[in-house]
Structures are given as structure tokens and as C-alpha cells.
mmCIF file of C-alpha atoms in Angstrom:
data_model
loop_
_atom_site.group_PDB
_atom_site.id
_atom_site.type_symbol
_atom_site.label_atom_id
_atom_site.label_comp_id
_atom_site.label_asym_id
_atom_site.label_seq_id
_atom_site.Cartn_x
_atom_site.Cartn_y
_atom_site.Cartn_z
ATOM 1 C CA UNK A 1 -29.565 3.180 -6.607
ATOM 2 C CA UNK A 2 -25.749 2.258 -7.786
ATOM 3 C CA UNK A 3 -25.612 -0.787 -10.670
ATOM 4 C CA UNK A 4 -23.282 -3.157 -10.463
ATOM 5 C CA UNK A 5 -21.683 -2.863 -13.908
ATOM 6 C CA UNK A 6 -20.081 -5.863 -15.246
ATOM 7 C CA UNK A 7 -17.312 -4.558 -18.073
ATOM 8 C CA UNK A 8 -16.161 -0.914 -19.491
ATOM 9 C CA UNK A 9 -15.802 0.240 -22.654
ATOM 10 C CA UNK A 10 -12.533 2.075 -23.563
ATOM 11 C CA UNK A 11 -13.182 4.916 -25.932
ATOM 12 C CA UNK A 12 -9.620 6.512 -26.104
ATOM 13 C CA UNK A 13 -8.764 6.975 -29.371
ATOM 14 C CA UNK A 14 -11.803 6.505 -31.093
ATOM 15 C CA UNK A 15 -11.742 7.687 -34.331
ATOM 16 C CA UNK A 16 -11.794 6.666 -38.259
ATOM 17 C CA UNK A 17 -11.630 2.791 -38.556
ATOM 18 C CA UNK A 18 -8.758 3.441 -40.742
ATOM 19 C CA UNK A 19 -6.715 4.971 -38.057
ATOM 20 C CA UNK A 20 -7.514 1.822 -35.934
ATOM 21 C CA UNK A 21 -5.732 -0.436 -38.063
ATOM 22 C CA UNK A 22 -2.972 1.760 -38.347
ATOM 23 C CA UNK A 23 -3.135 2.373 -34.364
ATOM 24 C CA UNK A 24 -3.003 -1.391 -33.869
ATOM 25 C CA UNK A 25 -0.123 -1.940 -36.483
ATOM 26 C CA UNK A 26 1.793 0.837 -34.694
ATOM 27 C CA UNK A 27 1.041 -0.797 -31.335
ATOM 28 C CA UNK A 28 1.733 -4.246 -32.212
ATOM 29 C CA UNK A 29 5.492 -3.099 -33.910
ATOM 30 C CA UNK A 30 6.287 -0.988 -30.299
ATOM 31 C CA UNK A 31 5.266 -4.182 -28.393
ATOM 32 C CA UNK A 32 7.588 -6.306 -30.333
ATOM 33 C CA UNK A 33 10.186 -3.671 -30.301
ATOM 34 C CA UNK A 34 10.079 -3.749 -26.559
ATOM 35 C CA UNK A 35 10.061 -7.676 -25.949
ATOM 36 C CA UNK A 36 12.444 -8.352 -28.425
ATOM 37 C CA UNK A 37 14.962 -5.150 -27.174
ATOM 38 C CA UNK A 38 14.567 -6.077 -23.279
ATOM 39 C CA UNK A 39 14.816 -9.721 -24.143
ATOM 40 C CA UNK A 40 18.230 -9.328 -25.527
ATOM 41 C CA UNK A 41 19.551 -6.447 -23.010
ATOM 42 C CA UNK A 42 19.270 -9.643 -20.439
ATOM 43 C CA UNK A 43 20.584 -12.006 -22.298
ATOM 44 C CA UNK A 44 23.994 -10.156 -23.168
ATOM 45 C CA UNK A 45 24.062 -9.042 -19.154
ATOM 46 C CA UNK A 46 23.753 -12.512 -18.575
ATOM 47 C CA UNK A 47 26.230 -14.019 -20.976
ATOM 48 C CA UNK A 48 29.300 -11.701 -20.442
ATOM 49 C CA UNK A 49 30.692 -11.889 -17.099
ATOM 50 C CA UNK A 50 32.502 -8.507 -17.317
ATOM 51 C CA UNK A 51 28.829 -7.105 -16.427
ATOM 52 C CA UNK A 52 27.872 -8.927 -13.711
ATOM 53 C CA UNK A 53 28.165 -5.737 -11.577
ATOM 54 C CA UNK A 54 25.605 -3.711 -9.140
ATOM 55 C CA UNK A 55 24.718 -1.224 -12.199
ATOM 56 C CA UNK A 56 23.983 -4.056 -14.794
ATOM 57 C CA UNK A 57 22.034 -5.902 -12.392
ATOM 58 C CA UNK A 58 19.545 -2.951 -11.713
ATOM 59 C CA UNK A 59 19.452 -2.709 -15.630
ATOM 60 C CA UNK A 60 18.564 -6.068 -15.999
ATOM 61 C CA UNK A 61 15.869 -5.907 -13.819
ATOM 62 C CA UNK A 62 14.659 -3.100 -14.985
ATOM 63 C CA UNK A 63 14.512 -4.590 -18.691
ATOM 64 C CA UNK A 64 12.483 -7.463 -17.189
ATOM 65 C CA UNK A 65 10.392 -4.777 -15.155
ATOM 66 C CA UNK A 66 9.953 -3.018 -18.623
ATOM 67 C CA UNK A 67 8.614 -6.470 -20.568
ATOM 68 C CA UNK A 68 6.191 -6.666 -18.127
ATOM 69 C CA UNK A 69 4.546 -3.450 -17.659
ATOM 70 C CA UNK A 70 4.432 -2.854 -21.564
ATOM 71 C CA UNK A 71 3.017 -6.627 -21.426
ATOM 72 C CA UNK A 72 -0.016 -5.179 -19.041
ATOM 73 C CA UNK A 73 -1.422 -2.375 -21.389
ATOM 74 C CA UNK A 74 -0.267 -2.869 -25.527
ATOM 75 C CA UNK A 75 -1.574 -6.208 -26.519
ATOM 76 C CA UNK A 76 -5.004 -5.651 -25.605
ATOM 77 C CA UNK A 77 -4.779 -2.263 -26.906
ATOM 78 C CA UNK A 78 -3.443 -3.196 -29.813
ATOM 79 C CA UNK A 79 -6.058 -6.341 -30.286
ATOM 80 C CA UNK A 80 -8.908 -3.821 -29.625
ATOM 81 C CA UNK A 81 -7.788 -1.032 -31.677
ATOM 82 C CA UNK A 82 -7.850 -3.660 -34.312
ATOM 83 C CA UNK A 83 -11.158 -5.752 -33.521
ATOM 84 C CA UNK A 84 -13.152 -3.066 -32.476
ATOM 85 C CA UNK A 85 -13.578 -4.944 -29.181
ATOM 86 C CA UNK A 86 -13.002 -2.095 -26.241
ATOM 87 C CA UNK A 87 -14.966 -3.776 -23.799
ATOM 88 C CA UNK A 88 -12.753 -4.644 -20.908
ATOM 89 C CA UNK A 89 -14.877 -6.996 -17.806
ATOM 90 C CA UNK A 90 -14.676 -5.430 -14.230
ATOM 91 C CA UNK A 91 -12.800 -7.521 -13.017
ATOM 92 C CA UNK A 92 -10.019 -7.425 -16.102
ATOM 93 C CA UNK A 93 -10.336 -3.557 -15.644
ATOM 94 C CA UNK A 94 -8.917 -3.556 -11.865
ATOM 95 C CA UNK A 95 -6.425 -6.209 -12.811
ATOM 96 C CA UNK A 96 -5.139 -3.952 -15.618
ATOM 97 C CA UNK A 97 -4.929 -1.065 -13.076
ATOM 98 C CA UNK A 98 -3.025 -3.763 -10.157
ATOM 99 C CA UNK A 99 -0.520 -4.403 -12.493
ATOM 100 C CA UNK A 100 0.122 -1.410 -14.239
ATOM 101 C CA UNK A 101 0.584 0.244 -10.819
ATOM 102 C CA UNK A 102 2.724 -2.026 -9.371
ATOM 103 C CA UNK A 103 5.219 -1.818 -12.406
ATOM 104 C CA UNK A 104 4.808 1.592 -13.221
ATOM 105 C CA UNK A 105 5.526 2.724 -9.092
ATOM 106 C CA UNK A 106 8.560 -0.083 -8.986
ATOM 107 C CA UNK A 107 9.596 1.783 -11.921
ATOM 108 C CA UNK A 108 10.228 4.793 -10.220
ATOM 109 C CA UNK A 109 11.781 3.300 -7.359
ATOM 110 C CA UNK A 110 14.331 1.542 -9.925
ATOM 111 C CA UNK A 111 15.195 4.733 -11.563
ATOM 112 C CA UNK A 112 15.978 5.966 -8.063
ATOM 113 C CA UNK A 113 17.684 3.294 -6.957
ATOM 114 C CA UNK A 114 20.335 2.885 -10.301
ATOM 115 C CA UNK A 115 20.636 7.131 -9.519
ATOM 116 C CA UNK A 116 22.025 6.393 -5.859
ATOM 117 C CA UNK A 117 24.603 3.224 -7.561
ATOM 118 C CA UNK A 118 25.916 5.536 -10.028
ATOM 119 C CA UNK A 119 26.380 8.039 -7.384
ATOM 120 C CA UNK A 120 27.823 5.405 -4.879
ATOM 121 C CA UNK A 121 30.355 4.381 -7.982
ATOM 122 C CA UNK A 122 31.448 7.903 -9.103
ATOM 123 C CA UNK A 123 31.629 9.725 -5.389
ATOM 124 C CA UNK A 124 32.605 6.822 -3.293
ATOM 125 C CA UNK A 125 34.389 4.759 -5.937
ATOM 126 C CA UNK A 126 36.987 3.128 -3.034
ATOM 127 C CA UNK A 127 33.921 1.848 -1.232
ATOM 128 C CA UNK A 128 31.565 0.950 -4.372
ATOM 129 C CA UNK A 129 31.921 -2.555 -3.869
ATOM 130 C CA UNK A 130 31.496 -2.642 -0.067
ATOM 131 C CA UNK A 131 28.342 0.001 -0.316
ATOM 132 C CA UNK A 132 26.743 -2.179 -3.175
ATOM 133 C CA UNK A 133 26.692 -5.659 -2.129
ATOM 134 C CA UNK A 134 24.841 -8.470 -3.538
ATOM 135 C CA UNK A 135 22.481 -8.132 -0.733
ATOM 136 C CA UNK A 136 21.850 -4.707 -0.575
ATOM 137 C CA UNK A 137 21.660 -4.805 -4.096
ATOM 138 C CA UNK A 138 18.917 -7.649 -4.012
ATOM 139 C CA UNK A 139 16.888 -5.784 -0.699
ATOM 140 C CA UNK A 140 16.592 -2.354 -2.976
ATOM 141 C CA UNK A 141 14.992 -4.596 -6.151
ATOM 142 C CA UNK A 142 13.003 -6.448 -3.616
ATOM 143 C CA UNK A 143 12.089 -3.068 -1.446
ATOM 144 C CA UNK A 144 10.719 -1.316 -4.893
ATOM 145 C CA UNK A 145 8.254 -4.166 -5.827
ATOM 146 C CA UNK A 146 6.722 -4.186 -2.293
ATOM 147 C CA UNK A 147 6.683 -0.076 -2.098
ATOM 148 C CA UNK A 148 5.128 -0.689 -6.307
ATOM 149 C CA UNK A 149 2.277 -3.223 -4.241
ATOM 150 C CA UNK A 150 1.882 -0.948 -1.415
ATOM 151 C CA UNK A 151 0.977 1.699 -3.785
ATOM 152 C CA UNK A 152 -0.710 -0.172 -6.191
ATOM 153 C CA UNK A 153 -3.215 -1.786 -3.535
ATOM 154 C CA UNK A 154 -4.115 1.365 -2.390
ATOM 155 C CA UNK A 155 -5.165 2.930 -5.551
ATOM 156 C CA UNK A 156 -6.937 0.256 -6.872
ATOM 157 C CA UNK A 157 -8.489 -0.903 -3.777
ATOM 158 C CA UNK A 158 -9.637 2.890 -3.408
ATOM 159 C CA UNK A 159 -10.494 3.233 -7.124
ATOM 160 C CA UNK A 160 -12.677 0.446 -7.287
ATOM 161 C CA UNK A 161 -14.410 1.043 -4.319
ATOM 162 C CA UNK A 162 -16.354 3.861 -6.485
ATOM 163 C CA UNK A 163 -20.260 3.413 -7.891
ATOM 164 C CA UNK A 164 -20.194 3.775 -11.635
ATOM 165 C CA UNK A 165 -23.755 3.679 -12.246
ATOM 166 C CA UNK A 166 -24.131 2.105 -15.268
ATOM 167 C CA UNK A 167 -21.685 4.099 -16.987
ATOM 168 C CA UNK A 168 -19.239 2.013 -18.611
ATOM 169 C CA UNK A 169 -17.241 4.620 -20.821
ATOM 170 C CA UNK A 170 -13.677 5.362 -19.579
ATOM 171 C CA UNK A 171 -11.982 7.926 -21.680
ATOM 172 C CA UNK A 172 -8.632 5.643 -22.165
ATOM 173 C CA UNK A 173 -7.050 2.797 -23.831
ATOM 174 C CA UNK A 174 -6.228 1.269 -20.713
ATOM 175 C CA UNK A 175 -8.020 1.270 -17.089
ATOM 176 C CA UNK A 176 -5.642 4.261 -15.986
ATOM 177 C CA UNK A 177 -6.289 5.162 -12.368
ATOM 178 C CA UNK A 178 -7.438 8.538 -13.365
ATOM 179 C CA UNK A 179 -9.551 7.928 -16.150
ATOM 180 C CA UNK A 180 -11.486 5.093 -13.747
ATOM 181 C CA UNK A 181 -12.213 7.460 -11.692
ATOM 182 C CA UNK A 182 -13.424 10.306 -13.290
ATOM 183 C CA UNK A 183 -16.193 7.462 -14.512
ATOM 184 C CA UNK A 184 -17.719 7.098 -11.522
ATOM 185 C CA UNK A 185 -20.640 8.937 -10.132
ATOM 186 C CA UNK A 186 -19.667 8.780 -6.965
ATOM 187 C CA UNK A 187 -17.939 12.066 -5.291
ATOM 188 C CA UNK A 188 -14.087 11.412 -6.355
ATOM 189 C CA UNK A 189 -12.580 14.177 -3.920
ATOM 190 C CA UNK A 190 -11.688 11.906 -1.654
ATOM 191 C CA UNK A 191 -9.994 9.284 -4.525
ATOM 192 C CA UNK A 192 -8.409 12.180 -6.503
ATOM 193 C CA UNK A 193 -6.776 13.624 -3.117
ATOM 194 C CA UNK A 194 -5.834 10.071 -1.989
ATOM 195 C CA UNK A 195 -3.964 9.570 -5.525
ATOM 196 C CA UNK A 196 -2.595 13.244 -4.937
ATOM 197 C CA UNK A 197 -1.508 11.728 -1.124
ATOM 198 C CA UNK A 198 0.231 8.946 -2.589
ATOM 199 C CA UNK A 199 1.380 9.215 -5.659
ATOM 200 C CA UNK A 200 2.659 13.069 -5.318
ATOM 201 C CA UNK A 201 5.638 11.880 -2.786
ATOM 202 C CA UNK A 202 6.283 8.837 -4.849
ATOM 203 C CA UNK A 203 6.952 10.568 -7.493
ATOM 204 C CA UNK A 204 8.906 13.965 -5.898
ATOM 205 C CA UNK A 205 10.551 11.724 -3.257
ATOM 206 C CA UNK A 206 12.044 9.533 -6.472
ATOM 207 C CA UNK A 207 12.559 12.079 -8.154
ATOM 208 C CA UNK A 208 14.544 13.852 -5.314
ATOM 209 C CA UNK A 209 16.657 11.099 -4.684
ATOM 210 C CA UNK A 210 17.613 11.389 -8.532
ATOM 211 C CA UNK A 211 18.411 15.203 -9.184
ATOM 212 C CA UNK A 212 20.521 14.901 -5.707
ATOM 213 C CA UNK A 213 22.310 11.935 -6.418
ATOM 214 C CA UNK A 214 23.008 13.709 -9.891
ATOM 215 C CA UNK A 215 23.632 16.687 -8.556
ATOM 216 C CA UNK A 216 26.768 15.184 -6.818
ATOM 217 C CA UNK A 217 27.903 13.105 -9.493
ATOM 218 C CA UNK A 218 27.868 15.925 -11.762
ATOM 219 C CA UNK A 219 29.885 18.051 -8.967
ATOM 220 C CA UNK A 220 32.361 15.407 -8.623
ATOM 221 C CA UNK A 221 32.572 14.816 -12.665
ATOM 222 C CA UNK A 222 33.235 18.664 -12.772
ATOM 223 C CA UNK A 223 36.256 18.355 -10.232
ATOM 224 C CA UNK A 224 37.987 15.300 -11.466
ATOM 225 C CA UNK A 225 41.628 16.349 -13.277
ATOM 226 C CA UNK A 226 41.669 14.875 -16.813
ATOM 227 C CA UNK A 227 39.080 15.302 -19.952
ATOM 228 C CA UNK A 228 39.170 11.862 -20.039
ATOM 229 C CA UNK A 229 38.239 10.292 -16.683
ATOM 230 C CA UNK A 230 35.123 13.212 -17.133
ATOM 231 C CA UNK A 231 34.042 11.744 -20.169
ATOM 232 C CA UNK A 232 33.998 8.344 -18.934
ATOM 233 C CA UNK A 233 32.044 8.978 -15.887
ATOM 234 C CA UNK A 234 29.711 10.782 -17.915
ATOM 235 C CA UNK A 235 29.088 7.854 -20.755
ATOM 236 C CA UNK A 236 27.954 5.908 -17.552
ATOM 237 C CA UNK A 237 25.014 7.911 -16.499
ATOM 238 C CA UNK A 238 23.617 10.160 -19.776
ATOM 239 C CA UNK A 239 21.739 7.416 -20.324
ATOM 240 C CA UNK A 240 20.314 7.091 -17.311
ATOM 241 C CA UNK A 241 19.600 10.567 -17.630
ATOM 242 C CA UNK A 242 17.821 10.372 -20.615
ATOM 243 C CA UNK A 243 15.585 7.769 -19.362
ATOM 244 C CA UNK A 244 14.964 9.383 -16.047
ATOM 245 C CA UNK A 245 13.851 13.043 -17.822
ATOM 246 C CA UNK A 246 11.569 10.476 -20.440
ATOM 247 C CA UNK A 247 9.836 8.799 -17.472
ATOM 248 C CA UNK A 248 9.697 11.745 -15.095
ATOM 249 C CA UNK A 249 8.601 14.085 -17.070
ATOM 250 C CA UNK A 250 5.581 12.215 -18.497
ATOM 251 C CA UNK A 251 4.745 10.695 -15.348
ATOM 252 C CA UNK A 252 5.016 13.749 -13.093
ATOM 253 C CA UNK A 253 2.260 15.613 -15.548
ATOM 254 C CA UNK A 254 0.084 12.887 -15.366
ATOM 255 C CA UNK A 255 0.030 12.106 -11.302
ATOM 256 C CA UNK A 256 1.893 14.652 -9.426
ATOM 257 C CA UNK A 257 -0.699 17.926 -9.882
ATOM 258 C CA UNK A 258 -3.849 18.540 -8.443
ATOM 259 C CA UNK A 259 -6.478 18.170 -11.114
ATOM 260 C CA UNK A 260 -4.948 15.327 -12.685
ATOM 261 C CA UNK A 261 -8.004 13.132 -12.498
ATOM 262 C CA UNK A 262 -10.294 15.860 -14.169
ATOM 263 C CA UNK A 263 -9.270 15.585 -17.398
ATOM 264 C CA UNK A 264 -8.193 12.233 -18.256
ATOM 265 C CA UNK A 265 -8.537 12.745 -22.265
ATOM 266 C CA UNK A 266 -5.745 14.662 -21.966
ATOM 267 C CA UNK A 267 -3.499 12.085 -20.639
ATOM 268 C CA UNK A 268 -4.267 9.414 -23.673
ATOM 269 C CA UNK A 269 -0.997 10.536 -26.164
ATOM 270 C CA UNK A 270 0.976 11.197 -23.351
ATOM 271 C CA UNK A 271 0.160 7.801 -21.437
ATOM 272 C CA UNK A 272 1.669 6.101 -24.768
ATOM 273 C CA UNK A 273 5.241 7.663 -23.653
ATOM 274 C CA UNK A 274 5.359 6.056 -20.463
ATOM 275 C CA UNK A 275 3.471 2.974 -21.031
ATOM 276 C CA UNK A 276 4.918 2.279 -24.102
ATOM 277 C CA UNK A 277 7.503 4.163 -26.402
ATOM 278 C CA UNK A 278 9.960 4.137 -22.806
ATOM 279 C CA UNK A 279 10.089 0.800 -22.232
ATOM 280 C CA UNK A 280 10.810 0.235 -25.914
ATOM 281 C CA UNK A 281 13.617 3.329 -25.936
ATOM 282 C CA UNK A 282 15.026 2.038 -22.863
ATOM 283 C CA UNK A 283 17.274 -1.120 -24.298
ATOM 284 C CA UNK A 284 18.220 1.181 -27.140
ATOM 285 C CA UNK A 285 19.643 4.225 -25.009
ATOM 286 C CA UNK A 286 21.336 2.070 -22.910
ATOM 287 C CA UNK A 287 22.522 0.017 -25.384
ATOM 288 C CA UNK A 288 23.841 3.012 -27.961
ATOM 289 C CA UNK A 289 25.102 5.189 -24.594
ATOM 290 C CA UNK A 290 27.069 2.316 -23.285
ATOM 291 C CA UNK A 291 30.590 1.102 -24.157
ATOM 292 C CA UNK A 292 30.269 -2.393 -22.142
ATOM 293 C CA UNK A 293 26.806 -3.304 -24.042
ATOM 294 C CA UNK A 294 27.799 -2.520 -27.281
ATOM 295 C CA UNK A 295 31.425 -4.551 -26.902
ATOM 296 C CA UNK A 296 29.466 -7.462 -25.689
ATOM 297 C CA UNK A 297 26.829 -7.515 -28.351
ATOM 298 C CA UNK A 298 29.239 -7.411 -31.249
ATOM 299 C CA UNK A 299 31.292 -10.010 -29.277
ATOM 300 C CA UNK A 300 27.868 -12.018 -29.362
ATOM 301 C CA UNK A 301 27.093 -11.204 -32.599
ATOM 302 C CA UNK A 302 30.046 -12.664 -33.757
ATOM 303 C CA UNK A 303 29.902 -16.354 -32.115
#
């Protein structure tokens, strides 16, 4: 017979109390990093009119998107690397999963979406402004939280449909779809293929959209006639770049293989990357990589 279990314990990172104190320290400093970073990436978009444009609208967004998803997983890991408190209540467990999910999916679909506007602006520059409107601008921001529920439903609807058997131990910080489910007792063929079905073309259709839309921009930087209308164009997307081989490259190792659900205690350090040193980097590299930002800031920083 299948128990009912009521919480989980999250043994990732388990080690010398010592390091959990300095674990906790570290996560706490990232988290305010992050908040703090985002925080003020919206509040110079929103105080210079100059960047009220398509691109900085995405990258608003996404530094709101970014508060909240680090805002799902490092305080609690961060309170329980430091109280020694890993239990985590069923129901807590599949809300932790919801919501990391949803943000981490809408995540992708941002990155994809600020790909196609920076290939709209440096391919079709004549017809940037007609292409991007408000509204389509709004529908894509809109259409990447509902594809982030869609998704996010699915796994933990799926996930949580498993028996666990009285075993509570998850081998992760967080209630990471994989590590859930290689919990269970239950046969997780079935789960693991359905987080193969869904997840793989999330990520490689994302991804896709991404290298292509790059893959013309970098065509048409290539042809244009002076060093300096190349460099330009360029300054406006290596940072997207950077963030978009950060996130990709973590996340594609983690959900877009077979097998990815068998080993879970491999995915701990590398779950920090995308959970949270990215969404902490992300304010930073756009911030240092961009010419607008960095006028406005010390324009701010000098009222």
C-alpha cells in the first residue's frame, strides 16, 4: 500500500554544518544581489523615456520575471541551509515546483522573444516600429506566461500524481521536477518521457528561434559598410548573447536529454546557475554591455 506522505526533506547539499552557514551566507548575498540589481534595472527603464522602446520593455519584464523566480527557490534555501530545517510540506513542495516552472519556461520564451526584436530591429530596421507594436509587444509577454502555465501544469500535475511511499528524501535544495520524481516508487517512465515530451521542444524550439534569429543578425552585422554601424549593432545583442548561452546551456543539460531524471544529484551545483547566479548576472550584463543603461544610471545617479 502507497502512504500519503505529508512533507519532504531536502538533502542537497548536506554536508559539514560549517559549510551550511557559509552556504546560507552565500545564498542570502546572491538573493539580495538579484532583488536589489533587477529592482533598479526597472526603475531606470522606467524613469528615462529614451528607453521606453520594444527591447527595454522585454528587459524589464524579464528583470521582474527574474525577481520572481529567484524569489521561488533562495530564501528558503538559504533559511534551511542555515536552520537546519529541510523539511518542505507536500503541499509547499508542488507549489515550489508550480512556480519555478512557470518562471523558469516563461523564461525561455522571453529569451526567444527579445532574440526575434533584436532581429526585427537590425534586419528590418525600416519596419521595426510597425513589426513591434505595443500590442504585439504586450501579446508575446502575455503568450510566454500562459505557454510557462501550460507547461508548468503539466509537470507538476504529472509529477505529483506519483506514490512516494513514505520516502520523503529528495536529493535537492529545491522540489526540482526531476529530483521529485526520481523519489517516488512508483514506475517514472511514463513522467520522465512526459518531461522529455515537453520540455525537450521547449527548450530546442526556444532555442531555435534564438541561434536563427542570431544567425541573421550576425549575417546582416557582417554585410553592413562601416566598422562603426557593426560595432553598434553588436553592443545591442552580446549581451543578450551572453545571457542566452548562461541559461541555455545549463538548462538544456538539465531537461533536454534522456536520462535527466536518473540522476538528479548531479543537477544540484548546476541548478544554482540557472536558479540563481543568472538572474543575479542578468542586470549586470545588461547593464555593463549597454550604452543606454549605463548613460541613464549615471544621469540618475547624479540627481
Amino acid at each position: 500500500n502507497h502512504t500519503r506522505i505529508s512533507e519532504f526533506i531536502l538533502v542537497g547539499f548536506k554536508s559539514h554544518p560549517g559549510s551550511q552557514v557559509l552556504l546560507s551566507v552565500l545564498f542570502c548575498t546572491m538573493y539580495i544581489v538579484t532583488v536589489v540589481g533587477n529592482v533598479c534595472m526597472i526603475l531606470i527603464i522606467r524613469m528615462n523615456p529614451n528607453l521606453h522602446t520594444p527591447m527595454y520593455f522585454f528587459l524589464e519584464n524579464l528583470s521582474t520575471l527574474d525577481i520572481c523566480y529567484s524569489s521561488v527557490i533562495t530564501p528558503r534555501a538559504a533559511l534551511a541551509f542555515l536552520l537546519g530545517r529541510r523539511s518542505i510540506s507536500y503541499t509547499g513542495c508542488a507549489s515550489q515546483m508550480f512556480f519555478f516552472s512557470l518562471f523558469g519556461t516563461t523564461e525561455a520564451f522571453f529569451l526567444a522573444v527579445m532574440a526575434y526584436d533584436r532581429f526585427t530591429a537590425i534586419c528590418n530596421p525600416l519596419l521595426y516600429q510597425v513589426i513591434m507594436s505595443r500590442r504585439l509587444c504586450v501579446l508575446m509577454v502575455v503568450g510566454s506566461y500562459l505557454s510557462g502555465c501550460i507547461n508548468c501544469t503539466i509537470q507538476t500535475g504529472f509529477t505529483f500524481s506519483l506514490s512516494f511511499c513514505g520516502h520523503r528524501e529528495i536529493n535537492h535544495f529545491f522540489c526540482e521536477v526531476a529530483a521529485v520524481i526520481h523519489a517516488s516508487c512508483s514506475n517514472t517512465l511514463i513522467n520522465e518521457l512526459i518531461m522529455l515530451a515537453v520540455c525537450g521542444p521547449i527548450i530546442v524550439g526556444t532555442a531555435l528561434v534564438v541561434f536563427v534569429s542570431y544567425g541573421y543578425i550576425i549575417i546582416t552585422i557582417v554585410q553592413m559598410p562601416s566598422a562603426e554601424s557593426r560595432h553598434k549593432a553588436f553592443s545591442t545583442c552580446s549581451s543578450h548573447m551572453v545571457t542566452i548561452c548562461l541559461f541555455f546551456g545549463t538548462v538544456f543539460f538539465m531537461y533536454a536529454q534522456p536520462g535527466a531524471a536518473s540522476s538528479p544529484s548531479k543537477s544540484n551545483t548546476i541548478s544554482i546557475f540557472y536558479t540563481v547566479v543568472i538572474p543575479m548576472l542578468n542586470p549586470f550584463i545588461y547593464t555593463l554591455r549597454n550604452r543606454e543603461v549605463k548613460g541613464s544610471l549615471k544621469k540618475q545617479l547624479k540627481k
